[in-house]
PDB file of C-alpha atoms in Angstrom:
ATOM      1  CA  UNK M   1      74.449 115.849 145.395  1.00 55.00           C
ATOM      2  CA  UNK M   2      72.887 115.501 142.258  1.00 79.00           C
ATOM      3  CA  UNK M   3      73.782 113.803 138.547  1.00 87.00           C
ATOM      4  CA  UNK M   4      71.794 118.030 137.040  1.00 88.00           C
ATOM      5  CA  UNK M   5      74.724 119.387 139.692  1.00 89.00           C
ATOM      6  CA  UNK M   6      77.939 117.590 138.751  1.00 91.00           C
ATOM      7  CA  UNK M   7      76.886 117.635 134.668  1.00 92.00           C
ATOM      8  CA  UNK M   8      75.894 121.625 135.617  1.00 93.00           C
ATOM      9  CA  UNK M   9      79.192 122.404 137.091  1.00 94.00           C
ATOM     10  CA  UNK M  10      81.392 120.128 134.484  1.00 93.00           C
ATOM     11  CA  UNK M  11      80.023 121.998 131.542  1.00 93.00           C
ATOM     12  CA  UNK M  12      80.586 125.435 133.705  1.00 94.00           C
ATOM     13  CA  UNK M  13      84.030 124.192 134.125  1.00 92.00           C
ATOM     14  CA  UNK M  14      85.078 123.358 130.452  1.00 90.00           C
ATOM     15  CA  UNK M  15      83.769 126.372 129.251  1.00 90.00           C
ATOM     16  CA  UNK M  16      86.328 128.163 131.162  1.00 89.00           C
ATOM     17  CA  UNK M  17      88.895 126.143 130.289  1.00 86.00           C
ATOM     18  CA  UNK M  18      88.253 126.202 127.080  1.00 85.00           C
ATOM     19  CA  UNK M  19      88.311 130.402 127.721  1.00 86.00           C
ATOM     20  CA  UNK M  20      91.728 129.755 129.614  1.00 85.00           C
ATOM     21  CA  UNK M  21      90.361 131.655 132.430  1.00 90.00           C
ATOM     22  CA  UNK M  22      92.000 129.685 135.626  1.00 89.00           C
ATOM     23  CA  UNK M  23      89.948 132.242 138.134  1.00 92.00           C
ATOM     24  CA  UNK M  24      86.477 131.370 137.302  1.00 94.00           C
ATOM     25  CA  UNK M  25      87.497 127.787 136.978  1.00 91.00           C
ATOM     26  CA  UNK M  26      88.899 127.859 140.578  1.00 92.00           C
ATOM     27  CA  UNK M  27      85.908 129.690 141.410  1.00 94.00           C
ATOM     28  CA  UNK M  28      83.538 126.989 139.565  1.00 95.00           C
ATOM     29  CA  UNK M  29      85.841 124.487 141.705  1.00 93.00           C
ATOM     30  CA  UNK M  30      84.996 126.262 144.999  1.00 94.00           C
ATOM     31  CA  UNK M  31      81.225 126.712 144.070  1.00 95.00           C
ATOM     32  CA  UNK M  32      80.311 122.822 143.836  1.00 94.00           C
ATOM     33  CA  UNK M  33      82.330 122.323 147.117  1.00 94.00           C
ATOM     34  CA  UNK M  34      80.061 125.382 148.196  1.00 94.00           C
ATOM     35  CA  UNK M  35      76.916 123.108 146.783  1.00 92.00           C
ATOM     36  CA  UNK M  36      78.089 119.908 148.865  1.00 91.00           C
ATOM     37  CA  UNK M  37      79.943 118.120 146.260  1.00 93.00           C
ATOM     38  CA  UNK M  38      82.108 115.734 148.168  1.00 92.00           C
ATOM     39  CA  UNK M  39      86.300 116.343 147.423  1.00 91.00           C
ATOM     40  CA  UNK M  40      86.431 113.191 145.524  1.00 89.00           C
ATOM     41  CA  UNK M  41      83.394 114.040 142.925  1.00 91.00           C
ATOM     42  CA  UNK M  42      85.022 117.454 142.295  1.00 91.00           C
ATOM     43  CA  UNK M  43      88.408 115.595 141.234  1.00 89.00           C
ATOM     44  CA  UNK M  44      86.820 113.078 139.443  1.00 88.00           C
ATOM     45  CA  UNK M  45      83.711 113.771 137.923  1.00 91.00           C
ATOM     46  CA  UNK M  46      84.843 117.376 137.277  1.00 92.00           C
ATOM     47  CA  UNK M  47      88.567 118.252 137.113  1.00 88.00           C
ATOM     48  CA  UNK M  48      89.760 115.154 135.609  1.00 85.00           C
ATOM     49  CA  UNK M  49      87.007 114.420 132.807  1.00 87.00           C
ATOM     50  CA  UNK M  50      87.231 118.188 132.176  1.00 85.00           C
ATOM     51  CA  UNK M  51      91.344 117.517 131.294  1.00 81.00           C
ATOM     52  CA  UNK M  52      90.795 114.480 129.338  1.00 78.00           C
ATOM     53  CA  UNK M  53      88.450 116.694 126.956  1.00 80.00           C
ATOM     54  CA  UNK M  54      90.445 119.390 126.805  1.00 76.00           C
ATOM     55  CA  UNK M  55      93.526 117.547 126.071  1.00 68.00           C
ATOM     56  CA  UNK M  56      91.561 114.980 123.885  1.00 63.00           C
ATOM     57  CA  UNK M  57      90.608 117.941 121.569  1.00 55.00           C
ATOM     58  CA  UNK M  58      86.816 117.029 122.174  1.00 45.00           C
ATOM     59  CA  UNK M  59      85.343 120.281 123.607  1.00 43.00           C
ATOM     60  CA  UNK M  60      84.676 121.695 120.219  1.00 44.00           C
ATOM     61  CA  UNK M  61      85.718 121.602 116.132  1.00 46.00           C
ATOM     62  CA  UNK M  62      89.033 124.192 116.709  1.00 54.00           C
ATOM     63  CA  UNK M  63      92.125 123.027 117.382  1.00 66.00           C
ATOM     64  CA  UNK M  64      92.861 122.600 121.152  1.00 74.00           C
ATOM     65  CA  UNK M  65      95.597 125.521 121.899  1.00 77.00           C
ATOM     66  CA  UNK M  66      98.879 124.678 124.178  1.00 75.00           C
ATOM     67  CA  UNK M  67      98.151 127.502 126.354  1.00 77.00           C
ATOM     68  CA  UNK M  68      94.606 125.635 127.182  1.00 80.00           C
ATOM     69  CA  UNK M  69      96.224 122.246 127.681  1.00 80.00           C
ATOM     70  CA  UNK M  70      98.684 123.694 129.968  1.00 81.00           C
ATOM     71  CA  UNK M  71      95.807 125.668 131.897  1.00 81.00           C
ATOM     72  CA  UNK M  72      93.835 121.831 132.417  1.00 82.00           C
ATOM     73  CA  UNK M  73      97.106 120.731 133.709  1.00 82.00           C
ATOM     74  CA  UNK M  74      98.048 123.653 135.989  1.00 84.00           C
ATOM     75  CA  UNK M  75      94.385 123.648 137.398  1.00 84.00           C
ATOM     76  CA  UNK M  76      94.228 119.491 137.499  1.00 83.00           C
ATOM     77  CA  UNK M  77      97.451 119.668 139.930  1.00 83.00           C
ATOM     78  CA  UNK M  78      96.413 122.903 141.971  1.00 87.00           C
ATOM     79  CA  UNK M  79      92.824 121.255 142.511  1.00 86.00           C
ATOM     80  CA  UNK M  80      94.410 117.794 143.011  1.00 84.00           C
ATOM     81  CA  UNK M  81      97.082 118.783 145.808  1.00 84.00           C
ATOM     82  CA  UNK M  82      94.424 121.067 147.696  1.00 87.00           C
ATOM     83  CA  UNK M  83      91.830 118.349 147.807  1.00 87.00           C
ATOM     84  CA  UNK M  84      93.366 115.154 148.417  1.00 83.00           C
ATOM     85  CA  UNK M  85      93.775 115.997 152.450  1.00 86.00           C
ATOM     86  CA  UNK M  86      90.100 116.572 152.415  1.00 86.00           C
ATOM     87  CA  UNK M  87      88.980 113.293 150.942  1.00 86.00           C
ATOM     88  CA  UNK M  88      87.070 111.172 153.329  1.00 84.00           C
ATOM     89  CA  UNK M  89      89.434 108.444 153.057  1.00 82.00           C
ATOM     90  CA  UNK M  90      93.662 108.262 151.606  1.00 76.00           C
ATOM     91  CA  UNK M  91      93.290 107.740 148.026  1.00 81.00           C
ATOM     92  CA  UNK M  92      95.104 104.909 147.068  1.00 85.00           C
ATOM     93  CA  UNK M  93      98.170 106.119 145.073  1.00 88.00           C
ATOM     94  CA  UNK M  94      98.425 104.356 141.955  1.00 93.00           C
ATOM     95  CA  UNK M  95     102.393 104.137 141.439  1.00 96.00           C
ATOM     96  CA  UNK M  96     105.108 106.356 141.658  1.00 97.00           C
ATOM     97  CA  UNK M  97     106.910 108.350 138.603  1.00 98.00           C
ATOM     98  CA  UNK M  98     110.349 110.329 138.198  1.00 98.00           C
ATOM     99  CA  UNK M  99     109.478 112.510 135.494  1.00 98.00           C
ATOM    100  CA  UNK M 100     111.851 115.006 133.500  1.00 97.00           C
ATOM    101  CA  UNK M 101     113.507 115.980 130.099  1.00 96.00           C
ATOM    102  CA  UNK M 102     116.482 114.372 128.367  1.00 96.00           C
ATOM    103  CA  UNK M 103     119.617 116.217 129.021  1.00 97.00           C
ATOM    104  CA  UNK M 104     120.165 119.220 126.915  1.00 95.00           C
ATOM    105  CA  UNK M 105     116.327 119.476 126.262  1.00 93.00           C
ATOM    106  CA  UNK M 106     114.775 123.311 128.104  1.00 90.00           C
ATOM    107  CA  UNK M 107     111.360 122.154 126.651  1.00 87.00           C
ATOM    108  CA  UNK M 108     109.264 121.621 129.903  1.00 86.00           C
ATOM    109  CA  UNK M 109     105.650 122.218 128.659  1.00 80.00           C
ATOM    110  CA  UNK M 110     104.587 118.965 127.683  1.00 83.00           C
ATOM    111  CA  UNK M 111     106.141 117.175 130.758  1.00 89.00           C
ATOM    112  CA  UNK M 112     104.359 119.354 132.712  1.00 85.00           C
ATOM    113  CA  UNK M 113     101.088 118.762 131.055  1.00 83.00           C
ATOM    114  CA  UNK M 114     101.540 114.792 131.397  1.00 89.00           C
ATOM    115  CA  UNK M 115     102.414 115.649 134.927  1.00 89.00           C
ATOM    116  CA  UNK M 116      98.696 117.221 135.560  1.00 84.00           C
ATOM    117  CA  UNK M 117      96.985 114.404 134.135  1.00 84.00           C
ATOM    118  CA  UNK M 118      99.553 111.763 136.051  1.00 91.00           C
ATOM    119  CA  UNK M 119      98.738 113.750 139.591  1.00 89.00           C
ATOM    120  CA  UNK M 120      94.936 113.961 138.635  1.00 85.00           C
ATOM    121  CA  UNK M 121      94.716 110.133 138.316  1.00 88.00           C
ATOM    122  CA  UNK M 122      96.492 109.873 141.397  1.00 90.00           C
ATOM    123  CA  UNK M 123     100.136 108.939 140.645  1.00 95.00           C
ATOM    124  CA  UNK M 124     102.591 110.559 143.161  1.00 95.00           C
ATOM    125  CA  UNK M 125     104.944 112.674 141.009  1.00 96.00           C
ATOM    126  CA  UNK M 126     108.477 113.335 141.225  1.00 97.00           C
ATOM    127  CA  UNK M 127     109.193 116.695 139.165  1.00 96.00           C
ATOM    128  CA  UNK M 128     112.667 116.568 137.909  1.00 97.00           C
ATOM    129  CA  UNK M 129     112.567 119.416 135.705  1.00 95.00           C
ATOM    130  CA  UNK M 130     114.025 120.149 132.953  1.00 95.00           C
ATOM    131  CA  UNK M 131     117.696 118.847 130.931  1.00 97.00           C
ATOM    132  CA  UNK M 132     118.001 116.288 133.665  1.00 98.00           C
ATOM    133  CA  UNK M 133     121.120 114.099 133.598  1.00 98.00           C
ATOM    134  CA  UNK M 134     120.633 110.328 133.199  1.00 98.00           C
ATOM    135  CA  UNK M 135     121.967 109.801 136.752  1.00 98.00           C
ATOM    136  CA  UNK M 136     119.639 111.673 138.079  1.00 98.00           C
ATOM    137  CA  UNK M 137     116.714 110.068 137.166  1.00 98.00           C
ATOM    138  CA  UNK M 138     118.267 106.942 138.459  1.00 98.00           C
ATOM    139  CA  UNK M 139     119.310 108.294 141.654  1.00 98.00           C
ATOM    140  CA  UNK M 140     115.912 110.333 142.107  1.00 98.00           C
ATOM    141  CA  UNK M 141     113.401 106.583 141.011  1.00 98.00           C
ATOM    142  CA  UNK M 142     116.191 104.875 143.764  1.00 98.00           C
ATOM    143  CA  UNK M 143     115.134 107.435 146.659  1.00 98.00           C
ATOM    144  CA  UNK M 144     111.784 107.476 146.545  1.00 97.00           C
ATOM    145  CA  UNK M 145     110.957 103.552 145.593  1.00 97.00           C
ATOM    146  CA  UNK M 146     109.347 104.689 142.450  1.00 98.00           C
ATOM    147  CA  UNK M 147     108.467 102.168 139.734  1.00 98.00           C
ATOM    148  CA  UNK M 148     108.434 104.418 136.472  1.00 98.00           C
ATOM    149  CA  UNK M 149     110.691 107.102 134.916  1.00 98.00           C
ATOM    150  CA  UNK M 150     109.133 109.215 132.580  1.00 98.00           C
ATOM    151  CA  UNK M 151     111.550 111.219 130.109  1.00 97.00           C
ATOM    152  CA  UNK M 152     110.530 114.028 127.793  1.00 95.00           C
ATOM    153  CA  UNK M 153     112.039 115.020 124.787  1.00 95.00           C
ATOM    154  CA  UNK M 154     111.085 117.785 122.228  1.00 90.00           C
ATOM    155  CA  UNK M 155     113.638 116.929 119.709  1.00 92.00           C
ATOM    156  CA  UNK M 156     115.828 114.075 117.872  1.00 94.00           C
ATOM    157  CA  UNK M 157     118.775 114.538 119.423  1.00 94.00           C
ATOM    158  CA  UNK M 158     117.715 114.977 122.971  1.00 95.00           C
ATOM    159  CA  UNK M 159     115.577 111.669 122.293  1.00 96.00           C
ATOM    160  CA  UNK M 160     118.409 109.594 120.626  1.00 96.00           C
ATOM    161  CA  UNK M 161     121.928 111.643 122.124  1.00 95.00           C
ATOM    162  CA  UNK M 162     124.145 109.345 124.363  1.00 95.00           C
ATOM    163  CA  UNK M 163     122.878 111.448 127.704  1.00 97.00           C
ATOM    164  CA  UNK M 164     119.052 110.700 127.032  1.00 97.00           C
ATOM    165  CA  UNK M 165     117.022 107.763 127.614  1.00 98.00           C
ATOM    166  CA  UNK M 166     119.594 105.092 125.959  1.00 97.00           C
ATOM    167  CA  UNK M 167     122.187 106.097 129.265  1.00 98.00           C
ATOM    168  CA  UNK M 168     119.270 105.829 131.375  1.00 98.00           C
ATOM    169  CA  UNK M 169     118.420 102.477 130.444  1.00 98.00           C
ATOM    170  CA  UNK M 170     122.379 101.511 130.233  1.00 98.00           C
ATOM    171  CA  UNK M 171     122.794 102.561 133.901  1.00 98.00           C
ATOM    172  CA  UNK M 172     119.267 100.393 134.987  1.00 98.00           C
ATOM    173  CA  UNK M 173     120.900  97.748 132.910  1.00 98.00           C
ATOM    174  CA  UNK M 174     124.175  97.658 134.795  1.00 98.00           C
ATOM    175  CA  UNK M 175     122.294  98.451 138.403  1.00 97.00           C
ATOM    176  CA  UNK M 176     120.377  95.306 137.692  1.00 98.00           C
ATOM    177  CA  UNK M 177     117.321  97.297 138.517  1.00 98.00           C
ATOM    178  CA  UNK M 178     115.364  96.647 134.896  1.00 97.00           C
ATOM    179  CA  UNK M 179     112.878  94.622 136.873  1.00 96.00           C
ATOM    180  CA  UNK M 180     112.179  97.222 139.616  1.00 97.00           C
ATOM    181  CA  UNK M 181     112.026 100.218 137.239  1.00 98.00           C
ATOM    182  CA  UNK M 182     110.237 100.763 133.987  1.00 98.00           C
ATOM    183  CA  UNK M 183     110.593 103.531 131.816  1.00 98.00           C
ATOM    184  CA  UNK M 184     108.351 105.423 129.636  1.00 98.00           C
ATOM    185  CA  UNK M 185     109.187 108.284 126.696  1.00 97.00           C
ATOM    186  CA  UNK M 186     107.246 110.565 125.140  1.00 94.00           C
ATOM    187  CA  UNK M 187     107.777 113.546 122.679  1.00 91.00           C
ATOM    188  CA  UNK M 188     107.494 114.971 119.100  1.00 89.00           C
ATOM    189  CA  UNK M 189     109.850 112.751 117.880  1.00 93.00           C
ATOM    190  CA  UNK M 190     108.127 109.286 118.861  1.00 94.00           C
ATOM    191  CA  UNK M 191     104.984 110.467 116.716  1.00 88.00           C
ATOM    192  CA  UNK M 192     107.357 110.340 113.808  1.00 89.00           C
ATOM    193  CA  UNK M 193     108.909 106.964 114.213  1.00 89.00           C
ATOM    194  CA  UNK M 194     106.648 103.816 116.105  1.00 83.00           C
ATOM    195  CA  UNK M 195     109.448 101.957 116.780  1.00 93.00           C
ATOM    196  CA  UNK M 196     112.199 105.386 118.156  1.00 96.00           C
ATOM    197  CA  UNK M 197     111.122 104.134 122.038  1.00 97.00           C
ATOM    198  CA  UNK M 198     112.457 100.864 121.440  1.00 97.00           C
ATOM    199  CA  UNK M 199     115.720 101.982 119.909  1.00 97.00           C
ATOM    200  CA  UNK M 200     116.024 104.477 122.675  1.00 97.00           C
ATOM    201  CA  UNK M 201     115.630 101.768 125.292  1.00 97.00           C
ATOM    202  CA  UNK M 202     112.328 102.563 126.371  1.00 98.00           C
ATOM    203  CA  UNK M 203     109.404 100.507 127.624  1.00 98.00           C
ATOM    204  CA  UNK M 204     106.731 102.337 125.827  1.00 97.00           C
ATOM    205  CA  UNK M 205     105.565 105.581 125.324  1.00 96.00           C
ATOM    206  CA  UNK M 206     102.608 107.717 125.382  1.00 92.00           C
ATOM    207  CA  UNK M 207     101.462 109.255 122.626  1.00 86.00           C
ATOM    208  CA  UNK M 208      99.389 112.031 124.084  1.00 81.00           C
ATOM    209  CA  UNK M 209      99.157 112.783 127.724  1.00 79.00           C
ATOM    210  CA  UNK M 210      95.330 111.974 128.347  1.00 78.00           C
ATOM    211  CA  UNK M 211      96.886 108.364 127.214  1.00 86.00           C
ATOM    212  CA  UNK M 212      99.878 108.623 129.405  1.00 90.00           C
ATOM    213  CA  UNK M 213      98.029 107.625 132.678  1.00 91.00           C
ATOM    214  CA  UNK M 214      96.918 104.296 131.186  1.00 92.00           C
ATOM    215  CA  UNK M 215     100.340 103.554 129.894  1.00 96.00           C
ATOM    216  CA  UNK M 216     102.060 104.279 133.673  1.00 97.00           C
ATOM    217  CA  UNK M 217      99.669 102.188 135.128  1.00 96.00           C
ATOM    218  CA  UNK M 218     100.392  99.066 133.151  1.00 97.00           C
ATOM    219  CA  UNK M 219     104.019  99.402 133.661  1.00 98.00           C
ATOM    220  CA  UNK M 220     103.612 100.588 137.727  1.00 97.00           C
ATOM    221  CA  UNK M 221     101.504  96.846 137.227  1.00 97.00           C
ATOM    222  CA  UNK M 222     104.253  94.924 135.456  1.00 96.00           C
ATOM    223  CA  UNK M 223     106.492  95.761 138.111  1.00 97.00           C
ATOM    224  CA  UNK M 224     104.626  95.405 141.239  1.00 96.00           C
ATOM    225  CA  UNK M 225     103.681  91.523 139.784  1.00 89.00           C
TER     226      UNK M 225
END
């Protein structure tokens, strides 16, 4: 494998990104496994810088659309769950994360955009969905040992209301489980108001999802010291 061949096949692979055109990306994908790129330099020389620009905004001077972010997502976790059995040896998973959106809150496309990059950096996701009920999150981050809930919310009152991340934080307060579970927001309404994760009961939050990785990881190492 060469340095010509993965910068070759990158560039090949934002274009179509950029194009939101998933089938010659997948085929782009398949082409450099074709050429004897190993598994792991496909995931992360190609698919996951090839995200981080797109999501970044950095491919060119127009504005990044949502349908493109969501298409660098969709093809980070599709690439992501097909390759990982073929890497030579188990990636190390970084952390888990319970991820979903405040109760009463439908909007699912930026969780599931943070969600690609999360699984492309090699977190091991747990999808809630969408309007999840504070309990839930609890009882989901309780089954499956994970160290970070992630909560979504599109507007104020699905970020502030008494079902959203303030219950959630009230129910790890009262579990005693503050020091075994961290918990991250992010959403319009954060951009709007630096200090709204604190009030909400939050750990931090991430202001864009390319930064969201970074963020989980810090917390995933708070808790695991």
């Amino acid at each position: 494998m060469t340095e010509a061949l993965v910068q070759h096949t990158l560039g090949a692979y934002l274009k179509a990104l950029f194009d939101t055109d998933k089938a010659t990306a997948l085929r782009i994908v398949q082409e450099a496994l074709d050429n004897h790129m190993t598994p792991e330099s496909v995931i992360f020389d190609v698919v996951v810088p090839g995200m981080e620009q797109m999501i970044g905004g950095m491919i060119s001077d127009n504005q990044i659309t949502l349908s493109q972010h969501f298409l660098a997502s969709q093809i980070a976790e599709e690439v992501t769950d097909r390759l990982l059995p073929l890497f030579s040896s188990a990636p190390a998973i970084q952390g888990t994360v319970v991820i979903g959106t405040s109760f009463g809150d439908f909007h699912g496309l930026g969780k599931k955009i943070v969600t690609g990059c999360l699984r492309a950096r090699m977190f091991q996701i747990i999808d809630l969905g969408i309007n999840v009920a504070p309990e839930r999150f609890i009882e989901a981050a309780l089954e499956t040992g994970a160290e970070v809930i992630g909560i979504s919310s599109m507007m104020v009152h699905t970020a502030t209301g008494d079902r959203g991340p303030k219950k959630v934080r009230q129910l790890l307060r009262e579990q005693g489980l503050e020091q075994k579970i961290r918990l991250i927001v992010g959403g319009a309404p954060y951009r709007f108001h630096e200090n709204l994760y604190r009030e909400v009961g939050a750990n931090a939050w991430a202001d864009t999802a390319a930064s969201a990785p970074a963020v989980v990881a810090a917390l995933v190492k708070e808790v695991r010291q």
